mmCIF file of C-alpha atoms in Angstrom:
data_model
loop_
_atom_site.group_PDB
_atom_site.id
_atom_site.type_symbol
_atom_site.label_atom_id
_atom_site.label_comp_id
_atom_site.label_asym_id
_atom_site.label_seq_id
_atom_site.Cartn_x
_atom_site.Cartn_y
_atom_site.Cartn_z
ATOM 1 C CA UNK A 1 -14.586 12.559 29.665
ATOM 2 C CA UNK A 2 -12.203 13.810 26.985
ATOM 3 C CA UNK A 3 -11.032 10.810 24.691
ATOM 4 C CA UNK A 4 -7.519 9.630 25.319
ATOM 5 C CA UNK A 5 -4.840 10.606 22.481
ATOM 6 C CA UNK A 6 -2.375 7.934 21.661
ATOM 7 C CA UNK A 7 1.012 9.338 20.240
ATOM 8 C CA UNK A 8 3.156 6.242 20.953
ATOM 9 C CA UNK A 9 2.835 4.459 17.791
ATOM 10 C CA UNK A 10 6.610 3.763 17.667
ATOM 11 C CA UNK A 11 6.026 1.542 20.676
ATOM 12 C CA UNK A 12 3.008 -0.240 19.031
ATOM 13 C CA UNK A 13 0.396 0.519 16.755
ATOM 14 C CA UNK A 14 -3.242 -0.615 17.769
ATOM 15 C CA UNK A 15 -4.576 -3.680 15.786
ATOM 16 C CA UNK A 16 -6.159 -2.675 12.492
ATOM 17 C CA UNK A 17 -9.594 -4.027 11.703
ATOM 18 C CA UNK A 18 -8.413 -6.174 8.834
ATOM 19 C CA UNK A 19 -5.845 -7.630 11.022
ATOM 20 C CA UNK A 20 -8.073 -8.537 13.715
ATOM 21 C CA UNK A 21 -10.570 -10.300 11.414
ATOM 22 C CA UNK A 22 -7.601 -12.328 9.660
ATOM 23 C CA UNK A 23 -6.449 -13.285 13.146
ATOM 24 C CA UNK A 24 -9.873 -14.398 14.312
ATOM 25 C CA UNK A 25 -10.505 -16.488 11.023
ATOM 26 C CA UNK A 26 -7.157 -18.000 11.668
ATOM 27 C CA UNK A 27 -7.866 -18.985 15.192
ATOM 28 C CA UNK A 28 -11.074 -20.433 14.069
ATOM 29 C CA UNK A 29 -9.524 -22.835 11.610
ATOM 30 C CA UNK A 30 -6.147 -23.341 13.191
ATOM 31 C CA UNK A 31 -4.065 -26.494 12.863
ATOM 32 C CA UNK A 32 -0.581 -27.362 13.177
ATOM 33 C CA UNK A 33 0.982 -26.685 9.851
ATOM 34 C CA UNK A 34 3.643 -29.427 10.280
ATOM 35 C CA UNK A 35 0.911 -32.114 10.607
ATOM 36 C CA UNK A 36 0.297 -34.288 7.516
ATOM 37 C CA UNK A 37 -3.528 -34.710 7.614
ATOM 38 C CA UNK A 38 -5.817 -32.353 5.585
ATOM 39 C CA UNK A 39 -6.196 -29.671 8.424
ATOM 40 C CA UNK A 40 -2.468 -29.603 8.802
ATOM 41 C CA UNK A 41 -2.055 -29.105 5.018
ATOM 42 C CA UNK A 42 -4.630 -26.417 4.967
ATOM 43 C CA UNK A 43 -2.848 -24.468 7.766
ATOM 44 C CA UNK A 44 0.560 -24.884 5.759
ATOM 45 C CA UNK A 45 -1.132 -23.356 2.571
ATOM 46 C CA UNK A 46 -2.444 -20.510 4.633
ATOM 47 C CA UNK A 47 0.916 -20.021 6.029
ATOM 48 C CA UNK A 48 2.544 -20.050 2.830
ATOM 49 C CA UNK A 49 0.082 -17.873 1.245
ATOM 50 C CA UNK A 50 0.595 -15.294 4.117
ATOM 51 C CA UNK A 51 4.541 -15.579 3.561
ATOM 52 C CA UNK A 52 4.173 -14.462 -0.142
ATOM 53 C CA UNK A 53 1.601 -11.935 0.724
ATOM 54 C CA UNK A 54 4.155 -10.299 3.130
ATOM 55 C CA UNK A 55 6.921 -10.631 0.708
ATOM 56 C CA UNK A 56 4.940 -9.027 -2.097
ATOM 57 C CA UNK A 57 3.859 -6.120 0.203
ATOM 58 C CA UNK A 58 7.250 -5.368 1.240
ATOM 59 C CA UNK A 59 8.817 -5.762 -2.150
ATOM 60 C CA UNK A 60 11.185 -8.739 -1.077
ATOM 61 C CA UNK A 61 11.982 -11.472 -3.450
ATOM 62 C CA UNK A 62 14.105 -13.787 -1.189
ATOM 63 C CA UNK A 63 13.689 -15.842 1.827
ATOM 64 C CA UNK A 64 11.375 -14.920 4.821
ATOM 65 C CA UNK A 65 11.569 -16.705 8.162
ATOM 66 C CA UNK A 66 8.702 -16.144 10.449
ATOM 67 C CA UNK A 67 9.635 -15.101 14.118
ATOM 68 C CA UNK A 68 8.053 -13.961 17.091
ATOM 69 C CA UNK A 69 8.922 -10.556 16.306
ATOM 70 C CA UNK A 70 11.905 -8.160 15.577
ATOM 71 C CA UNK A 71 13.743 -8.984 18.863
ATOM 72 C CA UNK A 72 13.969 -12.712 18.005
ATOM 73 C CA UNK A 73 14.981 -12.039 14.367
ATOM 74 C CA UNK A 74 17.637 -9.904 15.658
ATOM 75 C CA UNK A 75 18.794 -12.566 18.144
ATOM 76 C CA UNK A 76 18.779 -15.051 15.206
ATOM 77 C CA UNK A 77 21.264 -12.995 13.136
ATOM 78 C CA UNK A 78 23.689 -11.997 15.980
ATOM 79 C CA UNK A 79 23.743 -15.574 17.236
ATOM 80 C CA UNK A 80 24.091 -17.575 14.004
ATOM 81 C CA UNK A 81 25.694 -14.990 11.416
ATOM 82 C CA UNK A 82 28.260 -16.858 9.100
ATOM 83 C CA UNK A 83 30.269 -13.602 9.503
ATOM 84 C CA UNK A 84 33.635 -13.689 11.338
ATOM 85 C CA UNK A 85 33.232 -10.034 12.365
ATOM 86 C CA UNK A 86 30.351 -8.177 13.514
ATOM 87 C CA UNK A 87 29.935 -4.365 14.255
ATOM 88 C CA UNK A 88 26.775 -2.727 15.606
ATOM 89 C CA UNK A 89 25.771 1.117 15.921
ATOM 90 C CA UNK A 90 26.096 2.340 19.250
ATOM 91 C CA UNK A 91 22.421 3.752 18.706
ATOM 92 C CA UNK A 92 20.876 0.529 18.039
ATOM 93 C CA UNK A 93 17.668 -0.765 19.659
ATOM 94 C CA UNK A 94 18.185 -2.282 23.096
ATOM 95 C CA UNK A 95 17.514 -5.811 21.592
ATOM 96 C CA UNK A 96 20.463 -5.382 19.346
ATOM 97 C CA UNK A 97 22.874 -4.495 22.129
ATOM 98 C CA UNK A 98 21.514 -7.170 24.482
ATOM 99 C CA UNK A 99 22.018 -9.855 21.711
ATOM 100 C CA UNK A 100 25.430 -8.622 21.069
ATOM 101 C CA UNK A 101 26.667 -7.108 24.499
ATOM 102 C CA UNK A 102 30.460 -7.628 23.463
ATOM 103 C CA UNK A 103 30.110 -6.576 19.820
ATOM 104 C CA UNK A 104 32.194 -3.437 18.660
ATOM 105 C CA UNK A 105 30.133 -0.428 18.462
ATOM 106 C CA UNK A 106 30.256 2.003 15.833
ATOM 107 C CA UNK A 107 30.146 5.669 16.731
ATOM 108 C CA UNK A 108 27.280 8.070 15.914
ATOM 109 C CA UNK A 109 27.654 11.853 15.309
ATOM 110 C CA UNK A 110 25.565 14.603 16.907
ATOM 111 C CA UNK A 111 23.040 14.097 14.259
ATOM 112 C CA UNK A 112 22.623 10.404 14.737
ATOM 113 C CA UNK A 113 24.477 9.300 11.643
ATOM 114 C CA UNK A 114 26.686 6.208 11.908
ATOM 115 C CA UNK A 115 30.541 6.193 11.435
ATOM 116 C CA UNK A 116 31.945 3.612 9.129
ATOM 117 C CA UNK A 117 33.620 0.401 10.563
ATOM 118 C CA UNK A 118 37.353 0.173 10.787
ATOM 119 C CA UNK A 119 39.389 -0.645 7.932
ATOM 120 C CA UNK A 120 41.383 -3.967 7.772
ATOM 121 C CA UNK A 121 39.288 -6.098 9.954
ATOM 122 C CA UNK A 122 39.996 -9.861 10.186
ATOM 123 C CA UNK A 123 37.942 -12.557 8.796
ATOM 124 C CA UNK A 124 37.599 -14.768 5.770
ATOM 125 C CA UNK A 125 33.659 -13.791 5.516
ATOM 126 C CA UNK A 126 32.421 -10.241 5.051
ATOM 127 C CA UNK A 127 31.733 -8.442 8.118
ATOM 128 C CA UNK A 128 28.198 -8.129 9.650
ATOM 129 C CA UNK A 129 27.285 -4.510 10.150
ATOM 130 C CA UNK A 130 24.076 -3.792 12.100
ATOM 131 C CA UNK A 131 22.542 -0.473 11.808
ATOM 132 C CA UNK A 132 18.908 0.423 11.954
ATOM 133 C CA UNK A 133 17.103 1.672 8.855
ATOM 134 C CA UNK A 134 15.108 4.078 11.090
ATOM 135 C CA UNK A 135 16.224 4.853 14.614
ATOM 136 C CA UNK A 136 13.361 3.986 17.048
ATOM 137 C CA UNK A 137 14.080 7.087 19.249
ATOM 138 C CA UNK A 138 15.113 9.832 16.722
ATOM 139 C CA UNK A 139 13.563 8.631 13.614
ATOM 140 C CA UNK A 140 16.767 9.138 11.798
ATOM 141 C CA UNK A 141 17.004 7.179 8.455
ATOM 142 C CA UNK A 142 20.154 5.411 7.517
ATOM 143 C CA UNK A 143 21.398 4.028 4.265
ATOM 144 C CA UNK A 144 23.733 1.107 3.583
ATOM 145 C CA UNK A 145 26.955 1.522 5.662
ATOM 146 C CA UNK A 146 29.852 3.019 3.841
ATOM 147 C CA UNK A 147 32.011 -0.316 3.899
ATOM 148 C CA UNK A 148 31.786 -3.605 2.303
ATOM 149 C CA UNK A 149 30.057 -6.210 4.279
ATOM 150 C CA UNK A 150 26.610 -7.668 4.995
ATOM 151 C CA UNK A 151 24.010 -4.899 6.100
ATOM 152 C CA UNK A 152 21.724 -6.298 8.873
ATOM 153 C CA UNK A 153 19.041 -3.616 9.058
ATOM 154 C CA UNK A 154 16.199 -3.442 11.904
ATOM 155 C CA UNK A 155 13.479 -2.141 9.933
ATOM 156 C CA UNK A 156 10.708 -2.372 12.706
ATOM 157 C CA UNK A 157 10.121 1.192 12.346
ATOM 158 C CA UNK A 158 10.031 1.614 8.412
ATOM 159 C CA UNK A 159 8.531 -1.720 7.272
ATOM 160 C CA UNK A 160 5.070 -0.945 5.801
ATOM 161 C CA UNK A 161 5.683 2.882 5.851
ATOM 162 C CA UNK A 162 8.632 3.572 3.428
ATOM 163 C CA UNK A 163 10.394 1.233 0.951
ATOM 164 C CA UNK A 164 12.645 -1.415 2.588
ATOM 165 C CA UNK A 165 16.546 -0.614 2.131
ATOM 166 C CA UNK A 166 18.691 -2.603 0.039
ATOM 167 C CA UNK A 167 20.045 -4.663 3.002
ATOM 168 C CA UNK A 168 21.074 -8.254 3.263
ATOM 169 C CA UNK A 169 19.208 -9.269 6.285
ATOM 170 C CA UNK A 170 16.243 -7.434 7.748
ATOM 171 C CA UNK A 171 14.069 -7.624 10.803
ATOM 172 C CA UNK A 172 10.322 -6.735 10.727
ATOM 173 C CA UNK A 173 7.669 -6.671 13.439
ATOM 174 C CA UNK A 174 3.979 -6.831 12.718
ATOM 175 C CA UNK A 175 2.752 -4.974 15.784
ATOM 176 C CA UNK A 176 4.496 -1.752 14.588
ATOM 177 C CA UNK A 177 2.234 -1.563 11.797
ATOM 178 C CA UNK A 178 -1.081 -2.643 12.663
ATOM 179 C CA UNK A 179 -0.569 -6.326 12.636
ATOM 180 C CA UNK A 180 -0.903 -8.550 15.766
ATOM 181 C CA UNK A 181 1.786 -8.705 18.567
ATOM 182 C CA UNK A 182 4.078 -11.862 18.845
ATOM 183 C CA UNK A 183 4.660 -12.179 15.200
ATOM 184 C CA UNK A 184 7.432 -10.807 12.853
ATOM 185 C CA UNK A 185 9.938 -12.009 10.067
ATOM 186 C CA UNK A 186 13.646 -12.068 9.432
ATOM 187 C CA UNK A 187 14.065 -11.361 5.677
ATOM 188 C CA UNK A 188 17.459 -13.020 4.282
ATOM 189 C CA UNK A 189 18.827 -12.412 0.956
ATOM 190 C CA UNK A 190 21.147 -15.494 1.013
ATOM 191 C CA UNK A 191 20.485 -18.267 3.532
ATOM 192 C CA UNK A 192 24.410 -18.917 3.518
ATOM 193 C CA UNK A 193 24.713 -15.831 5.695
ATOM 194 C CA UNK A 194 23.356 -17.764 8.617
ATOM 195 C CA UNK A 195 23.958 -21.080 10.214
ATOM 196 C CA UNK A 196 20.757 -23.157 10.521
ATOM 197 C CA UNK A 197 19.629 -24.626 13.752
ATOM 198 C CA UNK A 198 17.100 -27.281 12.670
ATOM 199 C CA UNK A 199 13.319 -27.332 13.175
ATOM 200 C CA UNK A 200 10.746 -25.353 11.350
ATOM 201 C CA UNK A 201 11.145 -22.403 9.155
ATOM 202 C CA UNK A 202 13.431 -23.764 6.482
ATOM 203 C CA UNK A 203 15.507 -25.024 9.330
ATOM 204 C CA UNK A 204 16.440 -21.676 10.822
ATOM 205 C CA UNK A 205 13.898 -21.475 13.639
ATOM 206 C CA UNK A 206 12.524 -24.192 15.966
ATOM 207 C CA UNK A 207 8.888 -24.118 17.243
ATOM 208 C CA UNK A 208 5.195 -24.399 15.686
ATOM 209 C CA UNK A 209 4.354 -21.585 13.523
ATOM 210 C CA UNK A 210 1.979 -19.083 14.463
ATOM 211 C CA UNK A 211 -0.361 -19.179 11.472
ATOM 212 C CA UNK A 212 -3.064 -17.055 12.823
ATOM 213 C CA UNK A 213 -0.859 -14.179 13.651
ATOM 214 C CA UNK A 214 0.964 -14.654 10.262
ATOM 215 C CA UNK A 215 -2.419 -14.027 8.655
ATOM 216 C CA UNK A 216 -2.943 -10.933 10.609
ATOM 217 C CA UNK A 217 0.414 -9.737 9.815
ATOM 218 C CA UNK A 218 -0.316 -10.076 6.023
ATOM 219 C CA UNK A 219 -3.604 -8.503 6.432
ATOM 220 C CA UNK A 220 -2.263 -5.544 8.100
ATOM 221 C CA UNK A 221 0.167 -4.974 5.110
ATOM 222 C CA UNK A 222 -2.472 -5.473 2.751
ATOM 223 C CA UNK A 223 -4.787 -2.772 4.326
ATOM 224 C CA UNK A 224 -2.076 -0.277 4.449
ATOM 225 C CA UNK A 225 -2.580 2.868 2.535
ATOM 226 C CA UNK A 226 0.047 5.633 1.677
ATOM 227 C CA UNK A 227 -0.077 8.378 4.437
ATOM 228 C CA UNK A 228 3.677 9.475 4.803
ATOM 229 C CA UNK A 229 2.976 12.714 2.961
ATOM 230 C CA UNK A 230 0.186 13.539 5.411
ATOM 231 C CA UNK A 231 2.488 12.504 8.362
ATOM 232 C CA UNK A 232 5.211 14.742 7.180
ATOM 233 C CA UNK A 233 2.625 17.691 7.229
ATOM 234 C CA UNK A 234 1.698 16.771 10.804
ATOM 235 C CA UNK A 235 5.213 16.459 12.017
ATOM 236 C CA UNK A 236 6.038 19.944 10.311
ATOM 237 C CA UNK A 237 2.930 21.500 12.256
ATOM 238 C CA UNK A 238 4.228 19.809 15.557
ATOM 239 C CA UNK A 239 7.792 20.939 15.205
ATOM 240 C CA UNK A 240 6.796 24.515 14.271
ATOM 241 C CA UNK A 241 4.878 24.544 17.664
ATOM 242 C CA UNK A 242 7.587 22.808 19.582
ATOM 243 C CA UNK A 243 10.229 25.658 18.530
ATOM 244 C CA UNK A 244 7.751 28.355 19.089
ATOM 245 C CA UNK A 245 7.330 27.097 22.730
ATOM 246 C CA UNK A 246 11.226 27.049 23.350
ATOM 247 C CA UNK A 247 11.584 23.229 22.799
ATOM 248 C CA UNK A 248 14.344 21.655 20.645
ATOM 249 C CA UNK A 249 14.305 19.061 18.004
ATOM 250 C CA UNK A 250 16.529 15.943 18.178
ATOM 251 C CA UNK A 251 18.448 15.182 15.049
ATOM 252 C CA UNK A 252 16.686 17.966 13.261
ATOM 253 C CA UNK A 253 19.640 18.129 10.434
ATOM 254 C CA UNK A 254 19.287 14.476 9.466
ATOM 255 C CA UNK A 255 16.721 12.773 7.356
ATOM 256 C CA UNK A 256 13.826 11.292 9.416
ATOM 257 C CA UNK A 257 10.923 9.274 9.103
ATOM 258 C CA UNK A 258 7.913 11.385 9.538
ATOM 259 C CA UNK A 259 6.162 9.338 11.982
ATOM 260 C CA UNK A 260 8.773 9.737 14.751
ATOM 261 C CA UNK A 261 10.226 12.869 16.405
ATOM 262 C CA UNK A 262 12.081 13.328 19.814
ATOM 263 C CA UNK A 263 11.817 16.772 21.505
ATOM 264 C CA UNK A 264 13.424 18.394 24.533
ATOM 265 C CA UNK A 265 11.733 20.786 26.738
ATOM 266 C CA UNK A 266 14.482 22.485 28.646
ATOM 267 C CA UNK A 267 13.951 22.640 32.448
ATOM 268 C CA UNK A 268 11.304 19.908 32.631
ATOM 269 C CA UNK A 269 12.333 16.312 33.097
ATOM 270 C CA UNK A 270 10.947 13.766 30.800
ATOM 271 C CA UNK A 271 9.297 11.773 33.720
ATOM 272 C CA UNK A 272 7.288 14.949 34.700
ATOM 273 C CA UNK A 273 6.275 15.569 30.972
ATOM 274 C CA UNK A 274 5.075 11.972 30.893
ATOM 275 C CA UNK A 275 3.052 12.131 33.992
ATOM 276 C CA UNK A 276 1.468 15.427 32.981
ATOM 277 C CA UNK A 277 0.619 14.391 29.488
ATOM 278 C CA UNK A 278 -0.704 11.165 30.819
ATOM 279 C CA UNK A 279 -3.019 13.115 33.164
ATOM 280 C CA UNK A 280 -4.178 15.119 30.443
ATOM 281 C CA UNK A 281 -4.832 12.034 28.313
ATOM 282 C CA UNK A 282 -2.130 11.929 25.855
ATOM 283 C CA UNK A 283 0.371 8.908 25.668
ATOM 284 C CA UNK A 284 3.804 9.420 24.513
ATOM 285 C CA UNK A 285 7.183 7.953 25.336
ATOM 286 C CA UNK A 286 10.649 8.639 26.547
ATOM 287 C CA UNK A 287 13.048 6.766 24.385
ATOM 288 C CA UNK A 288 12.344 3.007 23.639
ATOM 289 C CA UNK A 289 9.365 1.313 25.167
ATOM 290 C CA UNK A 290 11.453 -2.086 25.271
ATOM 291 C CA UNK A 291 14.361 -0.672 27.292
ATOM 292 C CA UNK A 292 13.309 -1.265 30.959
ATOM 293 C CA UNK A 293 9.742 -0.083 31.546
ATOM 294 C CA UNK A 294 11.006 2.989 33.423
ATOM 295 C CA UNK A 295 12.348 6.227 32.398
ATOM 296 C CA UNK A 296 16.146 6.283 32.348
ATOM 297 C CA UNK A 297 18.894 8.035 30.181
ATOM 298 C CA UNK A 298 18.724 7.125 26.513
ATOM 299 C CA UNK A 299 21.862 5.260 25.282
ATOM 300 C CA UNK A 300 21.014 6.736 21.895
ATOM 301 C CA UNK A 301 21.224 10.299 22.972
ATOM 302 C CA UNK A 302 24.405 9.554 24.801
ATOM 303 C CA UNK A 303 25.869 8.073 21.877
ATOM 304 C CA UNK A 304 25.097 11.360 20.046
ATOM 305 C CA UNK A 305 26.816 13.312 22.666
ATOM 306 C CA UNK A 306 24.002 14.562 24.763
ATOM 307 C CA UNK A 307 24.592 15.315 28.461
ATOM 308 C CA UNK A 308 22.467 13.078 30.791
ATOM 309 C CA UNK A 309 20.911 16.140 32.202
ATOM 310 C CA UNK A 310 19.642 17.343 28.610
ATOM 311 C CA UNK A 311 18.641 13.540 27.553
ATOM 312 C CA UNK A 312 16.550 13.261 30.732
ATOM 313 C CA UNK A 313 14.322 16.126 29.288
ATOM 314 C CA UNK A 314 13.565 14.474 25.918
ATOM 315 C CA UNK A 315 10.322 12.719 24.979
ATOM 316 C CA UNK A 316 9.358 10.814 21.817
ATOM 317 C CA UNK A 317 6.063 11.541 19.907
ATOM 318 C CA UNK A 318 5.080 9.158 17.119
ATOM 319 C CA UNK A 319 2.251 9.080 14.864
ATOM 320 C CA UNK A 320 -0.076 6.380 13.429
ATOM 321 C CA UNK A 321 -2.361 6.325 10.340
ATOM 322 C CA UNK A 322 -5.137 7.805 12.336
ATOM 323 C CA UNK A 323 -3.363 10.743 13.746
ATOM 324 C CA UNK A 324 -4.757 14.171 12.656
ATOM 325 C CA UNK A 325 -3.988 17.855 12.900
ATOM 326 C CA UNK A 326 -6.400 18.193 15.881
ATOM 327 C CA UNK A 327 -4.371 15.654 17.578
ATOM 328 C CA UNK A 328 -1.159 17.532 17.099
ATOM 329 C CA UNK A 329 -2.863 20.793 18.223
ATOM 330 C CA UNK A 330 -3.941 18.980 21.470
ATOM 331 C CA UNK A 331 -0.416 17.848 22.282
ATOM 332 C CA UNK A 332 0.984 21.386 21.485
ATOM 333 C CA UNK A 333 -1.564 22.843 23.899
ATOM 334 C CA UNK A 334 -0.186 20.535 26.727
ATOM 335 C CA UNK A 335 3.429 21.272 25.678
ATOM 336 C CA UNK A 336 2.919 25.109 25.876
ATOM 337 C CA UNK A 337 1.358 24.615 29.210
ATOM 338 C CA UNK A 338 4.488 23.057 30.568
ATOM 339 C CA UNK A 339 6.813 25.387 28.716
ATOM 340 C CA UNK A 340 5.116 28.418 30.456
ATOM 341 C CA UNK A 341 6.011 26.985 33.753
ATOM 342 C CA UNK A 342 9.736 26.542 33.125
ATOM 343 C CA UNK A 343 10.751 30.176 34.282
ATOM 344 C CA UNK A 344 8.740 29.925 37.432
ATOM 345 C CA UNK A 345 10.431 26.469 38.277
ATOM 346 C CA UNK A 346 13.811 28.083 37.188
ATOM 347 C CA UNK A 347 13.263 31.009 39.602
#
């Protein structure tokens, strides 16, 4: 039987061997890092070593608060920000939109670029502006918003792949870069930007720290090797084939991380594409894996001005460190097979 091909790394990347080993070692010696005895102190030392290792790997010199993942980091910021006014991009991850359902949205253009917030907003503190560093569906890369304020950047898709942006608050997730699930971090330039809640993690998060997962997180980052140039070559190969088969590239005019691409095959619903690709042993997705567990119109594409009918024909392909040229060619073979059937379907 032909081996399955995994091209959904933006949803999660399989655990790296180094992270698996560190996680197992942490589980074997685990103790509560808040306990005063020798075992607890050893766990605390391991946790702080992991914290410093992650900060060094990400090039971050300020505070790092361990969380259960990027979604919790996002919820902490939007719930406990010291800013009086908050704006979020209309193309943010569902976790941001759920955490701030009534927060004013910033429009995006047809290339996925975010408009600046309105001038003259009220509030004594600078506004908080939530804009992803890399969009999880389109791969579009954003810089600091063109306005004064605190930039909160969801870096789940960029951390460990490209340098972190010059943001004030950053959410990262270990399982997007080969670390274990259930662990992430909130990077904070100035703790005064958040209201503390008491408990662990410098008083900004309650709950016993997950030391084994933190060790796995640190090991995944330490094991990472540069591969973005190779990813760019693979995506160029993929997109040449997509265009040749009559497909469309989402946000082709914008700077995009080379690990993520979204593509429309006119005349073939995304749900049908996913089923056919899965039957061919290829795993991709339609939009965010975190949205609902079912295929539904993308709010990101809707914000970019796509019609619902066109948005329902878009799938996302995302690479991991082990993806190779043969994998791209295998996907394109299946993609061309679907494309060849479009005229017959239309007739």
